[in-house]
């Protein structure tokens, strides 16, 4: 049998805490084919971002490993570009220079100056940002910043594009625009994408597969849903499409029935909660980037699982 | 007729507009100038009032009026000294020219003028010394701070040393620095005077620490996402420092440098005073030893000058920060 393009093999991770170590992930096992668009969905604090960070090489798994095109991932690298929730553009560089930093690094041996220039402009025009090349990130809107963040990653020609709630901090209209742009780019480039999301509609609209994660601690994959909607997809047409509604229903059922939101179930005065928050610190430094207050109560469901 | 009326109305409009503009300018001027001026005025009055009631063995404590008189006196003294120097060089030149005319092979000696250093000379010396000391400190402290900020291990091993040396008074260092400079700086043709080096090194030793500590804090508090971007791009360490660490840490680096410069300026005066190295500190000590009825007034001139220069140095650092920092919108205080 042919090896999968990206194999996430039985990964688990434990974070050191003051007390007993906190197990965030347990036995996450997933294979992804080239060109697939995969969404990770789950409640806050279930370790979605941790999975992404392990694939990116930013965290090291306690057990198991990630294999990309037959090679084990052991450190971060430009072949696994990450789109961060809060764009993570360098505020002192212009839009152009931000992309240039990545392009210079990745293509320093294969492209000359003129080719690099062309490549930077090409990628920025893919995300419709070619009108603001010489603006600083502080001078453009949040949606535009995220477009540049995506362009920076696309320009690296990654084997896998990792997106950590890329549209989470944007308003609904901007989000829809960017989703459409992303679909357009995905159609033309055929990238392999792993995206974390909270948004069920977004997951169904964009993904070939939706990976639903159980609640932590020791979170793992609960169900995988194959979305077999034809592409190109149109959000207006799909809104009343029976298949779309069905897929949507399945994800909602998983999230709100099988894996009830721990925050609703638990009282905020739970004594285990404090320990829990300490325990989650190493993960949450990246997991809970600012801008998403809903994620504040990270993993307050320890007692429930135990 | 209607045209005239229109013009008239228009002119009135313009006039009203400019009046409102003027009044808004007046308001801002009032806000930015009136309050500080009022504060200074009240302070001067209090000062004069208190000074009038303090009698010392060297006469009355100087109030603002005496200080103003003394500062004029010091300036005049400076001018007289310059004129004397010019006259001295003129005489020397004439003498040498005469001698060369009599005998073209004659050896002519050119001596430099050895008059007493005036107040302004001392100010210049002090500024020069503090700049040099501060420069040495910055060149060492910023890289050290960056390394400490990047590596937890380096920080852990360097921190106890920093914390131990940070509170050491400049006066404790001074004898050691003096002896070391005398022992090691032995040349026939010295580029710098020993006294100058002693003062500068003492300043450097004392103003290293704020920059080191603030730079370290600035570097450790870089946005995690930006560090991750750098890791994903596998930026080499030097590029990482240049493109990500330094721009992020610039505000903290400058905060440190401003504290350092202020410390350095304070330290310098003390060092000059104790070591009798040329500069404002020596001026104060000499005046104190001199003990004339003008002395206290002249010392007070030096005190005010030291304060104003310290203020000016800080403003200069702010201007520099504004030029270097990427964030032109940042409000600097």
Coordinates of C-alpha atoms in Angstrom, one line a residue:
Chain A
X1 CA 0.0 0.0 0.0
X2 CA 1.2 3.5 -0.8
X3 CA 2.3 5.6 2.1
X4 CA 0.2 8.5 3.0
X5 CA 1.5 12.0 2.2
X6 CA 1.2 13.2 5.8
X7 CA 1.0 10.7 8.6
X8 CA 0.2 11.6 12.1
X9 CA 1.0 8.5 14.0
X10 CA -0.3 7.9 17.5
X11 CA 0.8 11.1 18.9
X12 CA 0.4 12.1 22.5
X13 CA 1.8 14.9 24.6
X14 CA 2.2 15.6 28.2
X15 CA 3.0 19.0 29.7
X16 CA 5.1 19.4 32.8
X17 CA 3.3 21.2 35.6
X18 CA 3.9 21.9 39.2
X19 CA 1.9 18.9 40.2
X20 CA 1.4 15.8 38.1
X21 CA 2.0 16.2 34.4
X22 CA -0.9 17.2 32.3
X23 CA -1.8 14.9 29.4
X24 CA -3.2 17.1 26.6
X25 CA -3.4 14.6 23.7
X26 CA -3.6 10.8 23.6
X27 CA -3.2 8.6 20.6
X28 CA -4.1 11.0 17.8
X29 CA -3.8 9.1 14.6
X30 CA -4.5 10.6 11.1
X31 CA -3.4 10.2 7.5
X32 CA -3.8 13.0 5.0
X33 CA -3.5 12.7 1.3
X34 CA -1.8 15.3 -0.9
X35 CA -4.1 18.2 -1.9
X36 CA -6.6 17.4 0.8
X37 CA -8.2 20.2 2.9
X38 CA -8.7 18.9 6.4
X39 CA -10.4 20.8 9.2
X40 CA -9.8 20.1 12.9
X41 CA -12.8 21.0 15.0
X42 CA -13.6 20.7 18.7
X43 CA -14.3 22.6 21.8
X44 CA -12.0 25.1 23.3
X45 CA -8.9 23.6 25.0
X46 CA -9.3 20.2 23.4
X47 CA -5.8 20.3 22.0
X48 CA -6.5 21.2 18.4
X49 CA -3.8 23.8 18.4
X50 CA -1.4 21.4 20.1
X51 CA -1.9 18.9 17.2
X52 CA -1.1 21.7 14.7
X53 CA 1.9 22.8 16.7
X54 CA 3.2 19.3 16.7
X55 CA 2.8 19.0 13.0
X56 CA 4.5 22.3 12.6
X57 CA 7.4 21.1 14.8
X58 CA 6.9 23.9 17.3
X59 CA 6.1 21.3 20.0
X60 CA 7.6 17.9 20.4
X61 CA 5.2 15.0 20.9
X62 CA 5.8 12.9 24.0
X63 CA 5.1 9.8 22.0
X64 CA 4.3 9.0 18.4
X65 CA 5.4 11.1 15.5
X66 CA 4.6 13.0 12.3
X67 CA 5.9 11.8 9.0
X68 CA 5.7 14.1 6.0
X69 CA 6.6 12.6 2.6
X70 CA 8.5 9.8 4.2
X71 CA 10.5 12.0 6.6
X72 CA 9.9 12.5 10.2
X73 CA 9.2 16.0 11.4
X74 CA 11.6 16.9 14.2
X75 CA 11.8 20.7 14.0
X76 CA 9.9 23.6 12.5
X77 CA 10.5 24.3 8.9
X78 CA 9.2 26.3 5.9
X79 CA 7.7 23.1 4.3
X80 CA 5.0 23.3 7.0
X81 CA 4.1 27.0 6.9
X82 CA 1.8 28.2 9.7
X83 CA -0.9 30.9 9.4
X84 CA -1.3 32.2 12.9
X85 CA -4.6 33.4 14.3
X86 CA -3.3 36.9 14.8
X87 CA -1.4 37.1 11.5
X88 CA 2.0 37.4 13.2
X89 CA 3.3 39.9 10.7
X90 CA 6.4 41.8 11.7
X91 CA 4.9 45.2 12.4
X92 CA 8.2 47.0 11.4
X93 CA 8.2 45.5 7.9
X94 CA 5.9 46.5 5.0
X95 CA 3.5 44.0 3.5
X96 CA 6.1 43.4 0.7
X97 CA 9.0 43.0 3.1
X98 CA 7.1 40.5 5.3
X99 CA 6.6 38.2 2.4
X100 CA 10.1 38.9 1.2
X101 CA 11.6 37.7 4.4
X102 CA 10.0 34.3 3.8
X103 CA 10.8 34.2 0.1
X104 CA 14.4 35.2 0.6
X105 CA 14.8 32.4 3.1
X106 CA 13.1 29.6 1.1
X107 CA 14.3 30.4 -2.4
X108 CA 17.7 31.9 -1.6
X109 CA 19.4 29.2 -3.7
X110 CA 16.9 28.7 -6.5
X111 CA 15.5 32.1 -7.4
X112 CA 17.4 35.3 -8.4
X113 CA 16.4 38.8 -7.4
X114 CA 14.0 39.5 -10.2
X115 CA 12.3 36.1 -9.9
X116 CA 11.9 36.6 -6.1
X117 CA 10.3 40.0 -6.7
X118 CA 7.9 38.6 -9.2
X119 CA 7.1 35.7 -6.9
X120 CA 6.4 38.0 -4.0
X121 CA 4.1 40.2 -6.1
X122 CA 2.4 37.1 -7.5
X123 CA 1.6 35.7 -4.1
X124 CA 0.3 39.0 -2.8
X125 CA -2.0 39.4 -5.9
X126 CA -3.3 35.9 -5.2
X127 CA -4.7 37.2 -1.9
X128 CA -5.7 40.5 -3.6
X129 CA -3.2 42.6 -1.6
X130 CA -1.1 43.8 -4.5
X131 CA -2.5 47.4 -4.0
X132 CA -0.9 47.8 -0.6
X133 CA 2.6 46.4 -1.1
X134 CA 4.4 49.2 0.8
X135 CA 2.0 49.7 3.7
X136 CA 2.9 48.7 7.2
X137 CA 0.7 46.1 9.0
X138 CA -0.5 48.8 11.3
X139 CA -1.9 50.7 8.4
X140 CA -4.2 48.0 7.0
X141 CA -7.3 46.2 8.4
X142 CA -7.4 42.9 10.3
X143 CA -8.7 41.0 7.3
X144 CA -5.9 42.5 5.1
X145 CA -3.3 41.5 7.6
X146 CA -4.6 37.9 7.6
X147 CA -4.5 37.9 3.8
X148 CA -0.8 39.0 3.9
X149 CA -0.2 36.2 6.5
X150 CA -1.7 33.7 4.1
X151 CA 0.4 35.1 1.2
X152 CA 3.5 34.8 3.2
X153 CA 2.8 31.1 3.8
X154 CA 1.7 30.4 0.2
X155 CA 4.9 32.1 -1.0
X156 CA 6.9 29.5 0.9
X157 CA 5.3 26.8 -1.3
X158 CA 4.8 24.6 1.7
X159 CA 4.1 20.9 1.5
X160 CA 1.4 21.4 4.1
X161 CA -0.3 24.7 4.9
X162 CA -1.2 24.8 8.6
X163 CA -3.8 27.3 9.6
X164 CA -4.5 28.0 13.3
X165 CA -8.0 29.5 13.4
X166 CA -7.0 31.8 10.6
X167 CA -10.3 33.7 10.5
X168 CA -11.2 33.5 14.1
X169 CA -10.4 37.1 15.0
X170 CA -12.2 38.6 12.0
X171 CA -15.8 39.8 11.6
X172 CA -18.3 37.6 9.7
X173 CA -18.2 39.5 6.4
X174 CA -14.5 39.7 6.2
X175 CA -14.3 36.0 7.2
X176 CA -16.6 35.1 4.3
X177 CA -14.5 37.0 1.8
X178 CA -11.4 35.3 3.0
X179 CA -13.0 31.9 2.9
X180 CA -13.9 32.5 -0.7
X181 CA -10.4 33.7 -1.5
X182 CA -9.0 30.6 0.2
X183 CA -11.2 28.3 -1.8
X184 CA -10.2 30.0 -5.0
X185 CA -6.5 29.6 -4.1
X186 CA -7.0 26.1 -3.0
X187 CA -8.7 25.2 -6.4
X188 CA -5.8 26.7 -8.4
X189 CA -2.8 25.6 -6.3
X190 CA -4.1 22.3 -4.8
X191 CA -2.3 22.8 -1.5
X192 CA -2.6 20.3 1.3
X193 CA -4.2 22.2 4.2
X194 CA -4.9 21.5 7.8
X195 CA -7.1 24.2 9.4
X196 CA -8.3 24.6 12.9
X197 CA -11.7 26.1 13.3
X198 CA -14.5 26.7 15.7
X199 CA -16.9 27.5 13.0
X200 CA -19.1 24.5 11.8
X201 CA -20.2 26.3 8.5
X202 CA -16.6 27.1 7.7
X203 CA -15.5 23.6 8.3
X204 CA -18.1 22.1 6.0
X205 CA -17.7 24.8 3.3
X206 CA -14.0 24.5 3.0
X207 CA -13.0 20.9 3.9
X208 CA -12.7 17.6 2.2
X209 CA -12.5 16.0 5.6
X210 CA -13.6 17.2 9.0
X211 CA -11.7 15.8 12.0
X212 CA -13.7 16.1 15.2
X213 CA -11.8 16.0 18.4
X214 CA -13.1 14.8 21.8
X215 CA -12.8 17.0 24.9
X216 CA -9.5 17.0 26.8
X217 CA -7.6 16.1 28.8
X218 CA -6.2 13.2 26.8
X219 CA -8.1 14.4 23.8
X220 CA -8.1 12.3 20.7
X221 CA -10.0 12.1 17.4
X222 CA -13.7 11.4 17.9
X223 CA -15.0 11.1 14.4
X224 CA -13.9 11.9 10.9
X225 CA -16.5 13.1 8.4
X226 CA -15.8 13.0 4.7
X227 CA -17.4 16.0 3.0
X228 CA -18.2 14.9 -0.6
X229 CA -19.7 18.2 -1.8
X230 CA -18.7 19.0 -5.4
X231 CA -16.2 21.8 -6.0
X232 CA -16.2 24.7 -6.7
X233 CA -18.5 25.4 -3.8
X234 CA -20.8 28.4 -3.6
X235 CA -21.9 29.5 -0.1
X236 CA -25.2 30.8 -1.4
X237 CA -26.1 27.7 -3.3
X238 CA -25.0 25.4 -0.4
X239 CA -27.1 27.2 2.2
X240 CA -30.1 25.3 1.1
X241 CA -28.3 22.2 -0.2
X242 CA -29.6 19.1 1.6
X243 CA -26.1 17.4 1.7
X244 CA -24.6 20.6 3.1
X245 CA -27.2 20.7 5.8
X246 CA -26.8 17.1 6.6
X247 CA -23.0 17.4 7.0
X248 CA -23.5 20.4 9.1
X249 CA -26.0 18.5 11.3
X250 CA -23.5 15.7 11.8
X251 CA -20.8 18.0 13.0
X252 CA -23.2 19.9 15.3
X253 CA -24.4 16.6 16.7
X254 CA -20.9 15.6 17.5
X255 CA -20.1 18.9 19.2
X256 CA -23.2 19.6 21.1
X257 CA -24.6 16.1 21.8
X258 CA -21.8 13.6 22.0
X259 CA -19.1 16.1 23.2
X260 CA -21.1 18.6 25.2
X261 CA -19.3 21.9 25.8
X262 CA -17.6 21.4 29.1
X263 CA -18.0 25.0 30.0
X264 CA -21.8 24.8 30.1
X265 CA -21.7 21.7 32.2
X266 CA -19.3 22.8 34.8
X267 CA -19.8 25.3 37.5
X268 CA -17.1 28.0 37.5
X269 CA -16.3 27.5 41.1
X270 CA -14.9 24.0 40.5
X271 CA -11.8 23.6 42.7
X272 CA -10.2 21.4 40.0
X273 CA -10.4 24.3 37.6
X274 CA -7.6 26.3 39.1
X275 CA -5.2 23.3 38.8
X276 CA -6.5 22.8 35.3
X277 CA -5.6 26.3 34.2
X278 CA -2.1 26.0 35.6
X279 CA -1.8 22.6 33.9
X280 CA -2.8 24.1 30.5
X281 CA -0.3 26.9 30.5
X282 CA 2.3 25.5 28.2
X283 CA -0.3 24.7 25.6
X284 CA -2.3 27.8 26.1
X285 CA 0.5 30.2 25.4
X286 CA -0.2 29.5 21.8
X287 CA -3.5 27.8 22.0
X288 CA -5.3 30.8 23.3
X289 CA -4.0 33.7 21.4
X290 CA -5.7 36.9 22.3
X291 CA -8.9 37.8 20.5
X292 CA -11.0 34.9 21.5
X293 CA -12.6 35.3 24.8
X294 CA -14.6 32.2 24.4
X295 CA -11.5 30.2 24.9
X296 CA -10.7 31.6 28.2
X297 CA -11.7 28.7 30.3
X298 CA -9.3 26.2 28.9
X299 CA -10.1 22.6 29.6
X300 CA -12.1 22.9 32.7
X301 CA -13.4 19.4 32.3
X302 CA -10.8 17.4 34.0
X303 CA -13.0 16.0 36.7
X304 CA -15.6 15.1 34.1
X305 CA -13.3 13.0 32.1
X306 CA -11.8 11.4 35.2
Chain B
X1 CA -24.1 96.1 -4.0
X2 CA -24.9 92.5 -3.4
X3 CA -21.4 91.6 -4.5
X4 CA -19.9 93.9 -1.9
X5 CA -22.1 92.4 0.7
X6 CA -20.9 89.0 -0.2
X7 CA -17.3 90.0 -0.1
X8 CA -17.9 91.7 3.2
X9 CA -19.6 88.5 4.6
X10 CA -16.8 86.4 3.2
X11 CA -14.1 88.6 4.8
X12 CA -15.9 88.5 8.0
X13 CA -16.0 84.7 7.7
X14 CA -12.3 84.6 7.1
X15 CA -11.7 86.8 10.0
X16 CA -13.8 84.7 12.3
X17 CA -12.1 81.6 11.1
X18 CA -8.7 82.9 11.8
X19 CA -9.7 84.2 15.2
X20 CA -11.0 80.8 16.1
X21 CA -7.8 79.3 14.9
X22 CA -5.8 81.8 16.8
X23 CA -7.7 81.1 20.0
X24 CA -7.2 77.4 19.6
X25 CA -3.4 78.0 19.1
X26 CA -3.5 80.2 22.1
X27 CA -5.2 77.4 24.1
X28 CA -2.6 74.8 23.2
X29 CA 0.2 77.3 23.9
X30 CA -1.5 78.0 27.2
X31 CA -1.7 74.4 28.0
X32 CA 1.8 73.5 27.0
X33 CA 3.5 76.6 28.3
X34 CA 1.4 78.4 30.9
X35 CA 1.3 75.6 33.4
X36 CA 5.1 74.8 33.3
X37 CA 5.9 78.5 33.4
X38 CA 3.6 79.0 36.4
X39 CA 5.3 76.1 38.1
X40 CA 8.8 77.5 37.5
X41 CA 7.7 81.0 38.6
X42 CA 6.3 79.7 41.9
X43 CA 9.4 77.6 42.4
X44 CA 11.7 80.6 41.8
X45 CA 9.8 82.7 44.3
X46 CA 9.9 80.0 47.0
X47 CA 13.6 79.5 46.3
X48 CA 14.4 83.2 46.7
X49 CA 12.3 83.4 49.8
X50 CA 14.0 80.4 51.4
X51 CA 17.5 81.5 50.3
X52 CA 17.1 84.9 51.9
X53 CA 16.7 83.2 55.2
X54 CA 19.7 81.0 55.1
X55 CA 23.0 82.5 56.1
X56 CA 26.2 80.5 55.8
X57 CA 29.8 81.2 56.6
X58 CA 30.2 82.0 52.9
X59 CA 27.4 84.5 52.9
X60 CA 23.8 84.2 52.1
X61 CA 22.5 81.1 50.3
X62 CA 22.2 82.0 46.6
X63 CA 18.7 82.7 45.3
X64 CA 17.8 82.9 41.6
X65 CA 18.9 86.5 41.3
X66 CA 22.4 85.8 42.5
X67 CA 22.6 82.6 40.4
X68 CA 21.7 84.7 37.3
X69 CA 24.4 87.2 38.2
X70 CA 27.0 84.5 38.7
X71 CA 26.2 82.8 35.5
X72 CA 26.7 86.1 33.6
X73 CA 30.0 86.4 35.5
X74 CA 31.1 82.9 34.5
X75 CA 30.3 83.6 30.9
X76 CA 32.3 86.8 31.0
X77 CA 35.2 85.0 32.6
X78 CA 35.1 82.5 29.8
X79 CA 35.3 85.2 27.2
X80 CA 38.1 86.9 29.0
X81 CA 40.0 83.7 29.2
X82 CA 39.5 83.1 25.4
X83 CA 40.7 86.6 24.6
X84 CA 43.8 86.0 26.8
X85 CA 44.5 82.7 25.0
X86 CA 44.1 84.3 21.6
X87 CA 46.5 87.1 22.6
X88 CA 48.9 84.5 23.9
X89 CA 48.9 82.6 20.6
X90 CA 49.2 85.9 18.7
X91 CA 52.3 86.9 20.7
X92 CA 53.9 83.5 20.2
X93 CA 53.3 83.6 16.5
X94 CA 54.8 87.1 16.2
X95 CA 57.8 86.0 18.2
X96 CA 58.3 82.9 16.1
X97 CA 57.9 84.8 12.9
X98 CA 60.5 87.4 14.1
X99 CA 62.9 84.7 15.0
X100 CA 62.5 82.9 11.7
X101 CA 63.1 86.1 9.8
X102 CA 66.4 86.6 11.6
X103 CA 67.5 83.0 11.2
X104 CA 65.5 80.6 9.0
X105 CA 67.0 77.6 10.7
X106 CA 66.0 78.6 14.2
X107 CA 64.0 76.1 16.1
X108 CA 60.6 77.5 17.0
X109 CA 58.7 76.2 19.9
X110 CA 54.9 76.2 19.9
X111 CA 53.5 76.0 23.4
X112 CA 49.9 75.6 24.1
X113 CA 48.1 78.0 26.4
X114 CA 47.9 76.8 29.9
X115 CA 45.2 79.1 31.4
X116 CA 42.7 77.9 33.9
X117 CA 39.8 75.9 32.5
X118 CA 36.6 78.0 32.6
X119 CA 33.1 76.8 33.5
X120 CA 32.2 76.2 29.9
X121 CA 35.4 74.3 29.3
X122 CA 34.5 72.1 32.2
X123 CA 30.9 71.5 30.9
X124 CA 32.4 70.5 27.5
X125 CA 34.8 68.1 29.2
X126 CA 32.1 66.5 31.3
X127 CA 29.8 66.1 28.2
X128 CA 32.6 64.5 26.3
X129 CA 33.5 62.2 29.1
X130 CA 29.9 61.1 29.8
X131 CA 29.4 60.4 26.1
X132 CA 32.5 58.2 25.9
X133 CA 31.6 56.3 29.0
X134 CA 28.0 55.8 27.9
X135 CA 29.2 54.7 24.5
X136 CA 31.4 52.0 26.0
X137 CA 28.6 50.9 28.3
X138 CA 26.1 50.7 25.5
X139 CA 28.4 48.7 23.2
X140 CA 28.8 46.1 25.9
X141 CA 25.3 46.2 27.5
X142 CA 23.1 45.9 24.5
X143 CA 24.6 42.7 23.0
X144 CA 25.0 41.3 26.5
X145 CA 21.3 42.0 27.2
X146 CA 20.3 40.5 23.9
X147 CA 22.2 37.3 24.6
X148 CA 20.8 37.1 28.2
X149 CA 17.3 37.6 26.8
X150 CA 17.7 34.9 24.2
X151 CA 19.2 32.2 26.3
X152 CA 17.8 31.3 29.7
X153 CA 21.0 29.5 30.5
X154 CA 23.2 32.5 29.9
X155 CA 20.7 34.6 31.9
X156 CA 20.8 32.2 34.8
X157 CA 24.6 32.3 34.9
X158 CA 25.0 36.0 34.4
X159 CA 22.2 37.3 36.5
X160 CA 23.9 36.9 39.9
X161 CA 26.9 38.9 38.7
X162 CA 24.7 41.6 37.3
X163 CA 22.7 41.8 40.5
X164 CA 25.9 42.0 42.6
X165 CA 27.6 44.8 40.6
X166 CA 24.5 46.8 39.9
X167 CA 24.2 48.4 43.4
X168 CA 27.9 49.3 43.7
X169 CA 28.5 53.0 44.1
X170 CA 30.8 54.7 41.6
X171 CA 32.9 56.0 44.4
X172 CA 33.8 52.4 45.3
X173 CA 35.0 51.7 41.8
X174 CA 36.9 54.9 41.4
X175 CA 40.2 54.0 43.2
X176 CA 40.3 50.7 41.5
X177 CA 39.7 52.1 38.1
X178 CA 42.3 54.9 38.7
X179 CA 45.0 52.3 39.6
X180 CA 44.1 50.0 36.7
X181 CA 44.2 52.8 34.2
X182 CA 47.5 54.1 35.5
X183 CA 49.0 50.6 35.4
X184 CA 47.7 49.5 32.0
X185 CA 47.5 52.7 30.0
X186 CA 51.2 53.4 29.5
X187 CA 52.1 55.1 26.2
X188 CA 54.4 57.9 25.4
X189 CA 51.9 59.6 23.2
X190 CA 48.6 59.1 24.9
X191 CA 45.5 59.7 22.8
X192 CA 43.4 60.3 26.0
X193 CA 44.3 61.7 29.3
X194 CA 44.3 59.3 32.1
X195 CA 41.9 61.3 34.1
X196 CA 39.5 61.3 31.2
X197 CA 39.7 57.5 30.9
X198 CA 39.3 57.0 34.6
X199 CA 36.1 59.1 34.7
X200 CA 34.8 57.5 31.5
X201 CA 35.4 53.9 32.7
X202 CA 33.8 54.6 36.1
X203 CA 30.8 56.0 34.2
X204 CA 30.7 53.0 32.0
X205 CA 30.8 50.5 34.9
X206 CA 27.9 52.2 36.6
X207 CA 25.7 52.7 33.6
X208 CA 26.0 49.2 32.1
X209 CA 23.3 47.7 34.3
X210 CA 20.1 49.5 33.4
X211 CA 20.7 48.8 29.7
X212 CA 21.6 45.2 30.3
X213 CA 18.5 44.5 32.4
X214 CA 16.0 46.4 30.3
X215 CA 17.4 44.9 27.1
X216 CA 17.0 41.4 28.6
X217 CA 13.5 42.1 29.6
X218 CA 12.7 43.5 26.2
X219 CA 14.1 40.5 24.4
X220 CA 12.3 37.9 26.6
X221 CA 9.0 39.6 26.1
X222 CA 8.9 39.3 22.3
X223 CA 5.6 38.1 20.9
X224 CA 5.6 34.3 20.8
X225 CA 4.0 34.3 17.4
X226 CA 6.9 36.3 15.9
X227 CA 9.4 33.9 17.5
X228 CA 7.4 31.0 15.9
X229 CA 7.5 32.7 12.5
X230 CA 11.2 32.9 12.8
X231 CA 11.4 29.2 13.8
X232 CA 9.2 28.1 10.9
X233 CA 11.4 30.1 8.5
X234 CA 14.5 28.6 10.2
X235 CA 16.0 32.1 10.3
X236 CA 19.7 32.0 11.2
X237 CA 20.4 33.5 14.6
X238 CA 21.9 36.7 13.3
X239 CA 19.0 37.3 11.0
X240 CA 16.6 36.5 13.8
X241 CA 18.3 39.0 16.0
X242 CA 18.4 41.7 13.3
X243 CA 14.9 41.2 11.9
X244 CA 12.9 40.2 14.9
X245 CA 14.7 40.6 18.2
X246 CA 16.1 44.1 17.9
X247 CA 13.0 45.8 16.4
X248 CA 10.8 44.2 19.1
X249 CA 13.1 45.2 21.9
X250 CA 13.9 48.7 20.7
X251 CA 11.6 50.5 23.1
X252 CA 13.0 48.6 26.1
X253 CA 16.5 49.0 24.9
X254 CA 16.0 52.8 24.8
X255 CA 14.4 52.8 28.2
X256 CA 17.5 51.1 29.5
X257 CA 19.8 53.5 27.7
X258 CA 17.9 56.5 29.0
X259 CA 18.2 55.3 32.6
X260 CA 21.9 54.5 31.9
X261 CA 22.7 57.9 30.6
X262 CA 21.0 59.6 33.6
X263 CA 22.9 57.3 35.9
X264 CA 26.1 58.0 34.0
X265 CA 25.7 61.7 34.3
X266 CA 25.1 61.6 38.0
X267 CA 28.1 59.2 38.5
X268 CA 30.4 61.4 36.4
X269 CA 29.9 64.5 38.6
X270 CA 30.7 62.5 41.7
X271 CA 33.7 60.8 40.1
X272 CA 35.1 64.1 38.9
X273 CA 34.6 65.7 42.3
X274 CA 36.4 62.9 44.2
X275 CA 39.2 62.2 41.7
X276 CA 39.8 65.9 40.8
X277 CA 39.4 64.9 37.2
X278 CA 38.5 67.8 34.9
X279 CA 34.9 68.5 34.5
X280 CA 31.9 70.0 36.3
X281 CA 32.5 68.0 39.4
X282 CA 36.0 69.5 39.8
X283 CA 34.6 72.9 39.2
X284 CA 32.2 72.5 42.1
X285 CA 34.9 71.2 44.4
X286 CA 37.3 73.9 43.4
X287 CA 34.7 76.6 44.2
X288 CA 33.9 74.9 47.5
X289 CA 37.6 74.9 48.4
X290 CA 37.9 78.5 47.1
X291 CA 35.4 79.7 49.6
X292 CA 34.8 83.2 48.3
X293 CA 31.5 85.0 48.7
X294 CA 30.7 84.1 45.1
X295 CA 31.4 80.4 45.6
X296 CA 27.9 79.3 46.6
X297 CA 26.3 81.2 43.7
X298 CA 28.8 79.6 41.3
X299 CA 28.1 76.2 42.6
X300 CA 24.4 76.8 42.3
X301 CA 25.0 77.7 38.6
X302 CA 26.7 74.4 38.2
X303 CA 23.9 72.6 39.9
X304 CA 21.3 74.1 37.6
X305 CA 23.5 73.4 34.6
X306 CA 23.9 69.8 35.5
X307 CA 20.2 69.5 35.8
X308 CA 19.5 71.2 32.5
X309 CA 22.1 69.1 30.7
X310 CA 20.7 65.9 32.2
X311 CA 17.2 66.9 30.9
X312 CA 18.7 67.8 27.5
X313 CA 20.5 64.4 27.3
X314 CA 17.2 62.6 28.0
X315 CA 15.4 64.6 25.3
X316 CA 18.2 63.8 22.9
X317 CA 17.8 60.1 23.6
X318 CA 14.1 60.4 22.9
X319 CA 14.7 62.1 19.6
X320 CA 17.2 59.4 18.7
X321 CA 14.6 56.7 19.7
X322 CA 12.0 58.4 17.5
X323 CA 14.4 58.3 14.6
X324 CA 15.4 54.7 15.0
X325 CA 12.2 53.0 16.2
X326 CA 9.9 51.7 13.5
X327 CA 6.8 52.7 15.4
X328 CA 6.5 56.4 14.6
X329 CA 3.1 56.6 16.3
X330 CA 4.3 55.5 19.7
X331 CA 3.9 58.1 22.4
X332 CA 7.3 58.4 24.1
X333 CA 7.7 59.8 27.6

